[in-house]
Amino acid sequence: MDRTLLILATLAFLGGLVHAIVSLRAGTWRENRWHWVPMAVGLVFQTAFLYLRGQQHGRCPLTNLFEVFIFIGWCIVLLYFLVGATYRLSLLGVFTAPMIALLQGLSLLSSLDKSVPLPRGAPNPWLEIHAAVSLMAYAAFALACITGVMYLVQARLLKKHRIHGLFYQLPPIHELAKAIQRLAMLGLLLLSAGLAAAFPLHLPVSNPKLVFAWVVWGMYLAINVIMWARMLSARQIAWLAVVGFMVPLVSLWIVTAA
Amino acid sequence: MSSMQSICLGINYRTTPVELRERLAFAGGKVPQAVEEIRRLPGFAESVVISTCNRVELYAAHSHEHSETAHKALLDYLIQHFQLQPEQAEALVCYCLAAEETARHLFQVVSGLDSMVLGETEIFGQVKQAYKVALGAGTTGRELNRLFQRAFNVGKLVRETTAIQRGSTSVGAVAVDLAGKLFDLKTCRVMLIGAGEMARVCAQSLLSRGAKSVIVSNRSYERAVELAAEFNGTALTFDQWEHSLHEVDIIISSTSAPHFVVKPEMIEKAMHSRRGHYLFLIDIAVPRDIDPAVNDIEDVYLYDIDTLSEIAEEGRRERTRQLTLCNRIIEEQLEKFGRASAYPSSGDAPSHSTP
């Protein structure tokens, strides 16, 4: 049942993507609220899936890599609704949808969804807060990455004088640059909060999950400093947001798989 | 006498030269009086007058048995109102549209399909204003209310579901569009190097869209001062502009120099001080003023006159390609409106004839 919900969510994201591509190709894409519908439907199914899993486990559904990926996907869509509305970037959904669909599709096809023995007793709330908030930070980094891709596409169209189709639909690059900066900052703040929540757990300093989380935190701190001090060009910053996201993504894979 | 029918009699930029259009334009304040006068003509019950720089159109609802009689009455009114000499009246070429064609034509007008710049948006507001004036004067009734309200819905539908207003069709508009994709125009500072007419038009377009300030530098300082005064901006002598490059966001160059005036090393130096802010350069001069290598600099975007003209041309072509789709929507809407004609529109101007 819960996997069916996830399949429906993936189909909703794919449906939204197909509609967007068809509209963009026909030149009839307009910024309006209807573009949010497939994303909202997908979010509802994702939420239902996570709720059912949470009920099954009696704790936050982050017990294996499969659930972690779905949780990150859920956070990305949630943040998309907050950020997309703020920056009037409904086209962000077009770039977000394939990422979520791919993440969920691969998760569904893989053998990542294995049940693991859970510790007895009530879960430690600090552990749950630490995991959930840290993954939310990763979702913010993912959105910064997607916005970075949009920036790079738009900047290239402008530089190469390809003024047609997608150029008119993509937001101005100054808005995209601002969105990247704020998403990277939001991610850093969330990750800081997630790491702060780990202090009461008294985990050993050598705990691999914590080590990787601090590496990611340090890297995004550096990226934020570079952004705010304007040490690099806007295009280079967009590249940082895109390439930088590979670090949390890969570290998450290594840590959770281990 | 039969039931009410709508008709239209008009002239536009296709049928009538500007000298005569000027002569036949209704001044804004005179329109309420004109609609009232038309409504009082024998056999007429409703009227709306659209008068813009590109068209004068009289819409009316009448109960004459033949629309030719009604068209004749409207033409006579037009000739009398503007006191045209017999030879002027003789030379006047109007289009006279009966009920079905009137609806189709109005739908095309509000959709921008009959405009000089295909797909332009201003006409929608102008027709809306004309209707509002007639509504205020009490000269609209069931027939014209229904026609105009449906026309506004069709106009919105066409603009929302097609790309008829996408892109820009003039060099000035393209420059503004591009600048809008790079900056928040309200914070933009513009520099003109050279005071050519095209540069002036571009700067004017940018200012009308909210650009913050303009600096003008020209070989003739007097001309720079004159143009700067027009924009409420600042004038610089020609040897000074290089020192202000880092302060501006958009540079429009249009000197008559036979060599490159703006070189990569100048822009590189300015970009160091700009700390990641973009720079948009528009080269309108022929031969070019700005070394094309400038476009290779990080965060610098250079467009020359050929590129801008090409984009404007592509914009016009794209809008023309959309015509078929727009006309299909209009035909569908006419069908729904109950005014479907046996003669579907080709997207051309209305047929020209005199009654």
Coordinates of C-alpha atoms in Angstrom, one line a residue, chain B:
Chain B
M1 CA -37.5 47.6 -38.8
S2 CA -35.9 44.3 -37.7
S3 CA -34.0 43.2 -34.5
M4 CA -30.8 44.9 -33.4
Q5 CA -27.6 44.1 -35.3
S6 CA -24.1 45.3 -34.7
I7 CA -21.9 46.9 -37.3
C8 CA -18.5 48.5 -37.6
L9 CA -17.2 51.3 -39.8
G10 CA -13.6 52.2 -39.5
I11 CA -10.3 53.3 -40.9
N12 CA -6.9 52.2 -39.7
Y13 CA -3.2 52.4 -40.6
R14 CA -3.7 50.0 -43.5
T15 CA -6.5 51.9 -45.2
T16 CA -5.6 55.5 -44.4
P17 CA -2.4 57.6 -44.3
V18 CA -1.5 59.2 -41.0
E19 CA -2.4 62.7 -42.3
L20 CA -6.0 61.7 -42.8
R21 CA -6.1 59.6 -39.6
E22 CA -5.0 62.6 -37.6
R23 CA -7.8 64.6 -39.2
L24 CA -10.4 61.9 -38.3
A25 CA -9.2 61.2 -34.7
F26 CA -11.8 61.9 -32.0
A27 CA -10.2 63.9 -29.1
G28 CA -10.6 62.1 -25.8
G29 CA -13.0 64.6 -24.4
K30 CA -15.2 64.6 -27.5
V31 CA -15.9 60.8 -27.5
P32 CA -18.8 60.9 -25.0
Q33 CA -20.5 63.5 -27.3
A34 CA -19.7 61.5 -30.4
V35 CA -21.2 58.2 -29.0
E36 CA -24.3 60.1 -28.0
E37 CA -24.7 61.7 -31.5
I38 CA -24.3 58.3 -33.2
R39 CA -26.8 56.7 -30.8
R40 CA -29.3 59.4 -31.8
L41 CA -29.0 58.7 -35.5
P42 CA -32.2 57.3 -37.0
G43 CA -32.4 53.5 -36.5
F44 CA -29.4 53.4 -34.1
A45 CA -29.6 52.4 -30.5
E46 CA -26.1 51.8 -29.2
S47 CA -22.6 53.0 -30.0
V48 CA -18.9 52.8 -29.0
V49 CA -16.1 54.8 -30.6
I50 CA -12.5 53.6 -30.6
S51 CA -10.1 56.3 -31.5
T52 CA -6.3 55.6 -31.3
C53 CA -3.3 56.8 -33.3
N54 CA -3.7 53.7 -35.6
R55 CA -7.4 53.4 -35.9
V56 CA -10.8 55.1 -35.7
E57 CA -13.7 52.7 -35.5
L58 CA -17.4 53.3 -34.9
Y59 CA -19.3 50.3 -33.5
A60 CA -23.0 50.6 -33.4
A61 CA -26.2 48.5 -33.0
H62 CA -28.9 49.4 -35.4
S63 CA -32.4 48.2 -36.5
H64 CA -32.1 49.1 -40.2
E65 CA -33.2 46.3 -42.6
H66 CA -30.0 46.5 -44.6
S67 CA -26.6 47.0 -43.0
E68 CA -25.6 49.1 -46.0
T69 CA -28.0 51.8 -45.0
A70 CA -26.5 51.8 -41.5
H71 CA -23.0 52.0 -42.8
K72 CA -24.0 54.9 -45.1
A73 CA -25.4 56.7 -42.0
L74 CA -22.2 56.2 -40.1
L75 CA -20.0 57.3 -43.0
D76 CA -22.2 60.5 -43.4
Y77 CA -21.9 61.1 -39.7
L78 CA -18.0 60.8 -39.9
I79 CA -17.8 63.2 -42.9
Q80 CA -20.1 65.7 -41.3
H81 CA -18.5 65.5 -37.8
F82 CA -15.0 66.2 -39.2
Q83 CA -16.4 68.6 -41.9
L84 CA -14.5 66.8 -44.7
Q85 CA -14.3 68.5 -48.1
P86 CA -16.1 66.5 -50.9
E87 CA -12.7 65.4 -52.4
Q88 CA -11.5 64.2 -49.0
A89 CA -14.8 62.3 -48.5
E90 CA -14.4 60.9 -51.9
A91 CA -10.9 59.6 -51.2
L92 CA -11.9 58.2 -47.8
V93 CA -11.5 54.4 -47.7
C94 CA -13.3 52.7 -44.8
Y95 CA -14.0 49.2 -44.0
C96 CA -17.7 48.4 -43.4
L97 CA -18.4 45.3 -41.5
A98 CA -21.7 43.6 -40.9
A99 CA -22.6 41.7 -37.7
E100 CA -20.5 38.5 -38.1
E101 CA -17.4 40.4 -39.4
T102 CA -17.8 43.0 -36.7
A103 CA -17.5 40.4 -34.0
R104 CA -14.5 38.7 -35.7
H105 CA -12.8 42.1 -36.3
L106 CA -13.3 43.2 -32.7
F107 CA -12.0 39.9 -31.4
Q108 CA -8.9 40.4 -33.6
V109 CA -8.4 44.0 -32.6
V110 CA -8.5 43.3 -28.8
S111 CA -6.2 40.3 -29.3
G112 CA -3.6 42.6 -31.0
L113 CA -3.9 40.7 -34.4
D114 CA -5.0 43.8 -36.3
S115 CA -2.3 46.1 -34.8
M116 CA 0.7 47.5 -36.5
V117 CA 2.9 45.7 -34.0
L118 CA 1.4 42.2 -34.0
G119 CA 0.3 41.1 -30.6
E120 CA 0.9 44.5 -28.9
T121 CA -1.0 44.8 -25.6
E122 CA -1.8 48.5 -25.5
I123 CA -4.8 48.1 -27.8
F124 CA -6.6 45.9 -25.3
G125 CA -6.6 48.8 -22.7
Q126 CA -7.6 51.3 -25.4
V127 CA -10.6 49.3 -26.4
K128 CA -11.5 48.8 -22.8
Q129 CA -11.3 52.5 -22.2
A130 CA -13.5 53.2 -25.3
Y131 CA -16.1 50.8 -24.0
K132 CA -15.9 52.3 -20.5
V133 CA -16.5 55.8 -22.0
A134 CA -19.6 54.6 -23.9
L135 CA -20.8 52.7 -20.9
G136 CA -20.5 55.9 -18.9
A137 CA -22.3 57.9 -21.5
G138 CA -25.1 55.3 -21.5
T139 CA -24.8 54.5 -25.2
T140 CA -24.3 50.7 -24.9
G141 CA -27.1 48.2 -24.5
R142 CA -27.6 44.5 -24.7
E143 CA -26.0 44.1 -28.2
L144 CA -22.8 46.0 -27.7
N145 CA -22.4 45.0 -24.0
R146 CA -22.5 41.4 -25.0
L147 CA -20.1 41.9 -28.0
F148 CA -17.5 43.9 -26.1
Q149 CA -17.5 41.8 -23.0
R150 CA -17.0 38.6 -25.0
A151 CA -14.3 40.4 -27.0
F152 CA -12.4 41.1 -23.8
N153 CA -12.7 37.5 -22.7
V154 CA -11.4 36.4 -26.2
G155 CA -8.6 38.9 -26.1
K156 CA -7.4 37.5 -22.7
L157 CA -7.8 33.9 -23.9
V158 CA -5.8 34.5 -27.0
R159 CA -3.0 36.2 -25.1
E160 CA -2.9 33.6 -22.4
T161 CA -3.0 30.5 -24.6
T162 CA -0.7 31.5 -27.4
A163 CA 2.7 33.2 -27.6
I164 CA 1.3 36.1 -29.6
Q165 CA 2.8 38.7 -27.2
R166 CA 6.0 36.8 -26.4
G167 CA 9.3 38.4 -27.3
S168 CA 10.0 41.8 -28.6
T169 CA 9.6 43.2 -32.0
S170 CA 11.8 46.4 -31.9
V171 CA 15.5 46.9 -31.0
G172 CA 14.5 49.2 -28.1
A173 CA 12.1 46.7 -26.7
V174 CA 14.6 43.8 -27.0
A175 CA 17.2 45.9 -25.2
V176 CA 14.8 46.5 -22.3
D177 CA 13.7 42.8 -22.2
L178 CA 17.3 41.7 -22.0
A179 CA 18.2 44.3 -19.3
G180 CA 15.1 43.1 -17.4
K181 CA 16.5 39.5 -17.4
L182 CA 19.8 40.8 -15.9
F183 CA 18.8 43.5 -13.4
D184 CA 16.1 44.9 -11.3
L185 CA 15.7 47.9 -13.7
K186 CA 14.7 50.2 -10.8
T187 CA 18.3 50.0 -9.5
C188 CA 19.9 50.3 -13.0
R189 CA 22.2 53.1 -14.1
V190 CA 22.6 53.7 -17.8
M191 CA 25.5 55.2 -19.7
L192 CA 25.3 56.5 -23.3
I193 CA 28.6 56.8 -25.1
G194 CA 27.7 58.9 -28.1
A195 CA 24.4 60.5 -28.5
G196 CA 22.8 58.8 -31.5
E197 CA 19.1 58.6 -32.1
M198 CA 18.9 54.9 -31.6
A199 CA 20.8 55.2 -28.3
R200 CA 18.4 57.9 -27.2
V201 CA 15.4 55.6 -28.0
C202 CA 16.9 52.7 -26.0
A203 CA 17.7 54.9 -23.0
Q204 CA 14.2 56.3 -23.2
S205 CA 12.8 52.8 -23.2
L206 CA 14.9 51.8 -20.2
L207 CA 13.9 55.0 -18.3
S208 CA 10.2 54.4 -19.0
R209 CA 10.7 50.9 -17.4
G210 CA 12.1 52.4 -14.3
A211 CA 15.9 52.8 -14.9
K212 CA 17.4 54.9 -12.1
S213 CA 19.7 57.3 -13.9
V214 CA 21.4 58.2 -17.2
I215 CA 25.0 59.4 -17.8
V216 CA 25.7 60.8 -21.3
S217 CA 29.1 61.2 -22.8
N218 CA 29.7 62.6 -26.3
R219 CA 32.4 64.1 -28.4
S220 CA 30.4 67.2 -28.6
Y221 CA 29.9 68.1 -24.9
E222 CA 27.0 70.5 -25.7
R223 CA 25.1 67.6 -27.3
A224 CA 25.8 65.5 -24.2
V225 CA 24.5 68.2 -21.9
E226 CA 21.4 68.6 -24.1
L227 CA 20.6 64.9 -24.1
A228 CA 21.4 64.5 -20.4
A229 CA 19.0 67.3 -19.7
E230 CA 16.3 65.5 -21.6
F231 CA 16.7 62.5 -19.3
N232 CA 17.3 64.5 -16.2
G233 CA 20.8 62.8 -16.1
T234 CA 24.4 63.8 -16.0
A235 CA 26.8 64.8 -18.9
L236 CA 30.4 63.8 -19.1
T237 CA 33.1 65.0 -21.4
F238 CA 34.3 62.3 -23.8
D239 CA 37.6 61.7 -22.0
Q240 CA 35.8 61.0 -18.7
W241 CA 33.4 58.1 -19.5
E242 CA 36.1 55.4 -19.0
H243 CA 36.5 56.4 -15.3
S244 CA 32.8 55.9 -14.7
L245 CA 32.4 52.5 -16.3
H246 CA 32.3 50.7 -12.9
E247 CA 29.4 52.9 -11.7
V248 CA 26.9 51.9 -14.4
D249 CA 25.0 48.7 -15.2
I250 CA 24.1 49.3 -18.8
I251 CA 26.3 50.9 -21.5
I252 CA 24.8 51.9 -24.8
S253 CA 27.5 52.9 -27.3
S254 CA 26.7 54.7 -30.6
T255 CA 29.7 56.8 -31.6
S256 CA 30.8 57.2 -35.2
A257 CA 34.4 56.2 -34.4
P258 CA 36.0 54.0 -37.1
H259 CA 37.7 51.8 -34.4
F260 CA 36.7 50.1 -31.2
V261 CA 36.1 52.6 -28.5
V262 CA 35.4 50.2 -25.6
K263 CA 38.1 47.6 -25.2
P264 CA 38.3 44.4 -23.1
E265 CA 41.0 45.8 -20.8
M266 CA 38.7 48.8 -19.8
I267 CA 35.8 46.4 -19.0
E268 CA 38.0 44.0 -17.1
K269 CA 39.3 46.8 -14.9
A270 CA 35.7 48.1 -14.3
M271 CA 34.5 44.5 -13.5
H272 CA 37.1 44.2 -10.7
S273 CA 35.4 47.1 -8.9
R274 CA 31.9 45.8 -9.6
R275 CA 32.4 42.8 -7.4
G276 CA 30.2 40.3 -9.2
H277 CA 27.6 42.7 -10.6
Y278 CA 26.7 42.1 -14.2
L279 CA 27.4 44.6 -17.0
F280 CA 25.2 44.8 -20.0
L281 CA 26.7 46.4 -23.1
I282 CA 24.6 47.5 -26.2
D283 CA 26.6 48.3 -29.3
I284 CA 24.4 50.2 -31.7
A285 CA 27.2 51.7 -33.7
V286 CA 28.3 50.7 -37.3
P287 CA 31.2 50.2 -37.5
R288 CA 31.1 48.6 -34.0
D289 CA 32.3 50.6 -31.0
I290 CA 32.8 47.6 -28.6
D291 CA 35.4 44.9 -29.1
P292 CA 33.4 41.6 -29.4
A293 CA 36.0 40.0 -27.1
V294 CA 34.3 41.9 -24.2
N295 CA 31.6 39.3 -24.3
D296 CA 34.1 36.7 -23.1
I297 CA 34.6 38.5 -19.8
E298 CA 32.8 36.9 -16.8
D299 CA 29.4 38.5 -16.0
V300 CA 29.6 40.8 -19.1
Y301 CA 26.9 40.5 -21.7
L302 CA 27.4 42.2 -25.1
Y303 CA 24.8 42.7 -27.8
D304 CA 25.5 44.5 -31.1
I305 CA 22.9 46.0 -33.4
D306 CA 22.8 43.0 -35.7
T307 CA 22.1 40.6 -32.8
L308 CA 19.4 42.9 -31.4
S309 CA 17.8 43.3 -34.9
E310 CA 17.9 39.6 -35.4
I311 CA 16.1 39.0 -32.0
A312 CA 13.5 41.6 -32.9
E313 CA 13.0 40.0 -36.3
E314 CA 12.7 36.5 -34.7
G315 CA 10.1 38.0 -32.3
R316 CA 8.1 39.3 -35.3
R317 CA 8.4 35.9 -37.1
E318 CA 7.3 34.1 -33.9
R319 CA 4.2 36.3 -33.6
T320 CA 3.4 35.7 -37.2
R321 CA 3.6 32.0 -36.7
Q322 CA 1.1 32.3 -33.9
L323 CA -1.5 34.0 -36.1
T324 CA -3.0 30.8 -37.3
L325 CA -3.5 29.5 -33.8
C326 CA -4.9 32.8 -32.7
N327 CA -7.4 32.9 -35.5
R328 CA -8.4 29.3 -34.8
I329 CA -9.2 30.3 -31.2
I330 CA -11.2 33.4 -32.5
E331 CA -13.2 31.2 -34.9
E332 CA -14.0 28.8 -32.0
Q333 CA -15.1 31.7 -29.9
L334 CA -17.2 33.1 -32.7
E335 CA -18.9 29.8 -33.0
K336 CA -19.7 29.9 -29.3
F337 CA -20.8 33.5 -29.5
G338 CA -23.3 32.4 -32.1
R339 CA -21.7 34.6 -34.8
A340 CA -19.9 32.0 -36.8
S341 CA -19.5 33.2 -40.3
A342 CA -19.4 31.3 -43.6
Y343 CA -16.2 33.2 -44.4
P344 CA -13.4 32.3 -42.0
S345 CA -10.8 34.8 -41.3
S346 CA -7.4 34.6 -43.1
G347 CA -5.8 36.8 -40.5
D348 CA -5.5 39.7 -43.0
A349 CA -6.9 43.1 -42.6
P350 CA -10.7 43.5 -42.8
S351 CA -11.9 43.9 -46.4
H352 CA -11.7 47.5 -47.5
S353 CA -14.7 49.0 -49.1
T354 CA -16.9 52.1 -49.1
P355 CA -20.6 51.8 -48.8

